[in-house]
CSV table of C-alpha atoms in Angstrom, one decimal:
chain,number,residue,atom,x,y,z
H,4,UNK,CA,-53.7,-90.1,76.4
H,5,UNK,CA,-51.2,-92.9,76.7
H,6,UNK,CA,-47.7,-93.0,78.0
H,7,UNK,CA,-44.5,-92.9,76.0
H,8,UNK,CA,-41.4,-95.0,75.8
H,9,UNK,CA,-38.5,-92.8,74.9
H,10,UNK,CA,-34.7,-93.2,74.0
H,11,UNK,CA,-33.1,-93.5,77.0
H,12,UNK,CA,-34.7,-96.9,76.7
H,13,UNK,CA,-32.5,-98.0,74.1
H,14,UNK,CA,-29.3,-97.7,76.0
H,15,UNK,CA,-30.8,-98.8,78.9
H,16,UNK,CA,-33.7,-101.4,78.3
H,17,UNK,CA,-34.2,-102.8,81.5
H,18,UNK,CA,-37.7,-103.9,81.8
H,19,UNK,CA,-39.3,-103.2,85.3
H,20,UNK,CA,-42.0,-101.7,83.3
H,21,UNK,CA,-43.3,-104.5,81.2
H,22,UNK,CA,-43.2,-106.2,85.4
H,23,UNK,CA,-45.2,-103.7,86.5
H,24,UNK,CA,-47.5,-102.8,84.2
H,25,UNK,CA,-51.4,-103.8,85.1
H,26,UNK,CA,-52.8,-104.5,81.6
H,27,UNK,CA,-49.5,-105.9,79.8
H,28,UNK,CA,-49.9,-102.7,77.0
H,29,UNK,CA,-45.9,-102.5,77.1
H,30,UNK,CA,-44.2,-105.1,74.8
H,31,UNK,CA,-40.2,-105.9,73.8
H,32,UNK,CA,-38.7,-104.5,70.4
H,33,UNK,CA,-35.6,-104.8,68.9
H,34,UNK,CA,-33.7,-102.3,70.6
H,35,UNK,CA,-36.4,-100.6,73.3
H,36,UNK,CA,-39.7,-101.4,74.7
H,37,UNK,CA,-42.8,-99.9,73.4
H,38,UNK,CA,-46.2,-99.2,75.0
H,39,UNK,CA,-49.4,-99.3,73.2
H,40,UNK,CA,-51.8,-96.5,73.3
H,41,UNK,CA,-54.8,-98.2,72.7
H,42,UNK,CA,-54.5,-100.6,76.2
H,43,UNK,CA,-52.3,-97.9,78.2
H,44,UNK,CA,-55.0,-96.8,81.2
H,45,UNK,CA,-52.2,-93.9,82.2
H,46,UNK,CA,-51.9,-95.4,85.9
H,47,UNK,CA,-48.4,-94.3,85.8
H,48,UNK,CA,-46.8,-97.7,87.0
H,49,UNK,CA,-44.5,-97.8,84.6
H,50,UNK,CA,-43.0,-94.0,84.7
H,51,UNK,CA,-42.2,-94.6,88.4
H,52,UNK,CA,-40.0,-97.8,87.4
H,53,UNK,CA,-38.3,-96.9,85.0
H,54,UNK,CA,-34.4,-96.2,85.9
H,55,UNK,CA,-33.3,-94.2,83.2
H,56,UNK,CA,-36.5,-92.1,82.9
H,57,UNK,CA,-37.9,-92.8,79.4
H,58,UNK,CA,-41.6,-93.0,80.1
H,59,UNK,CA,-43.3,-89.9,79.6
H,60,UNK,CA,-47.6,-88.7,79.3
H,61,UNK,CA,-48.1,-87.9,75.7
H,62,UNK,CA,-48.6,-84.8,76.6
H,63,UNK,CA,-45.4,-84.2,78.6
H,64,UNK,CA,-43.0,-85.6,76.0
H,65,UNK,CA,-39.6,-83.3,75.7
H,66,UNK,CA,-40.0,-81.8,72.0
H,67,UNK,CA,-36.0,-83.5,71.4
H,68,UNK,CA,-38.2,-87.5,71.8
H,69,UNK,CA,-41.7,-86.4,70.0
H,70,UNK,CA,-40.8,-88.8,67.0
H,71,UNK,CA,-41.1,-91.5,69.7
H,72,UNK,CA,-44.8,-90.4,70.0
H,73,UNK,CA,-45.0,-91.9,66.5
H,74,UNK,CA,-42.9,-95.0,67.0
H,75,UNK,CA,-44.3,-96.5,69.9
H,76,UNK,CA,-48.0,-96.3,67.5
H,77,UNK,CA,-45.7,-97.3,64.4
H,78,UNK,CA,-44.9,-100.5,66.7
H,79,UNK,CA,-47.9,-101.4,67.4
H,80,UNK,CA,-49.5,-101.2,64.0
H,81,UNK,CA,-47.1,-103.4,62.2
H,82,UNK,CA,-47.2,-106.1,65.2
């Protein structure tokens, strides 16, 4: 289980996450910030930083953002 990055990031995209974050798993796109699932230790840093809240568990995701699920692994797998 990782945490997601979800759309309100892209209107937002203010970065206190990628400061806070332990093990540097969240990394800048183009137009939102992306955290990989594969380094994420779910410690929840990020989530409590983030002003627009767009970080979500996995397994908490609003239905409306699951394609964001699929991004923020779609990111990483092409980087």
């Amino acid at each position: 289980m990782a945490f997601v990055i979800t759309s309100p990031c892209k209107t937002e995209k203010a970065g206190e996450c990628m400061e806070v974050c332990p093990v540097d798993c969240i990394e800048e796109g183009k137009d939102m910030f992306y955290i990989d699932p594969d380094i994420c230790i779910d410690c929840g840093a990020c989530e409590a930083v983030c002003p627009v809240e767009a970080i979500y568990m996995e397994d908490e995701v609003p239905e409306e953002e699951n394609e964001y699920i699929a991004l923020n692994r779609k990111f990483f797998q092409e980087n």
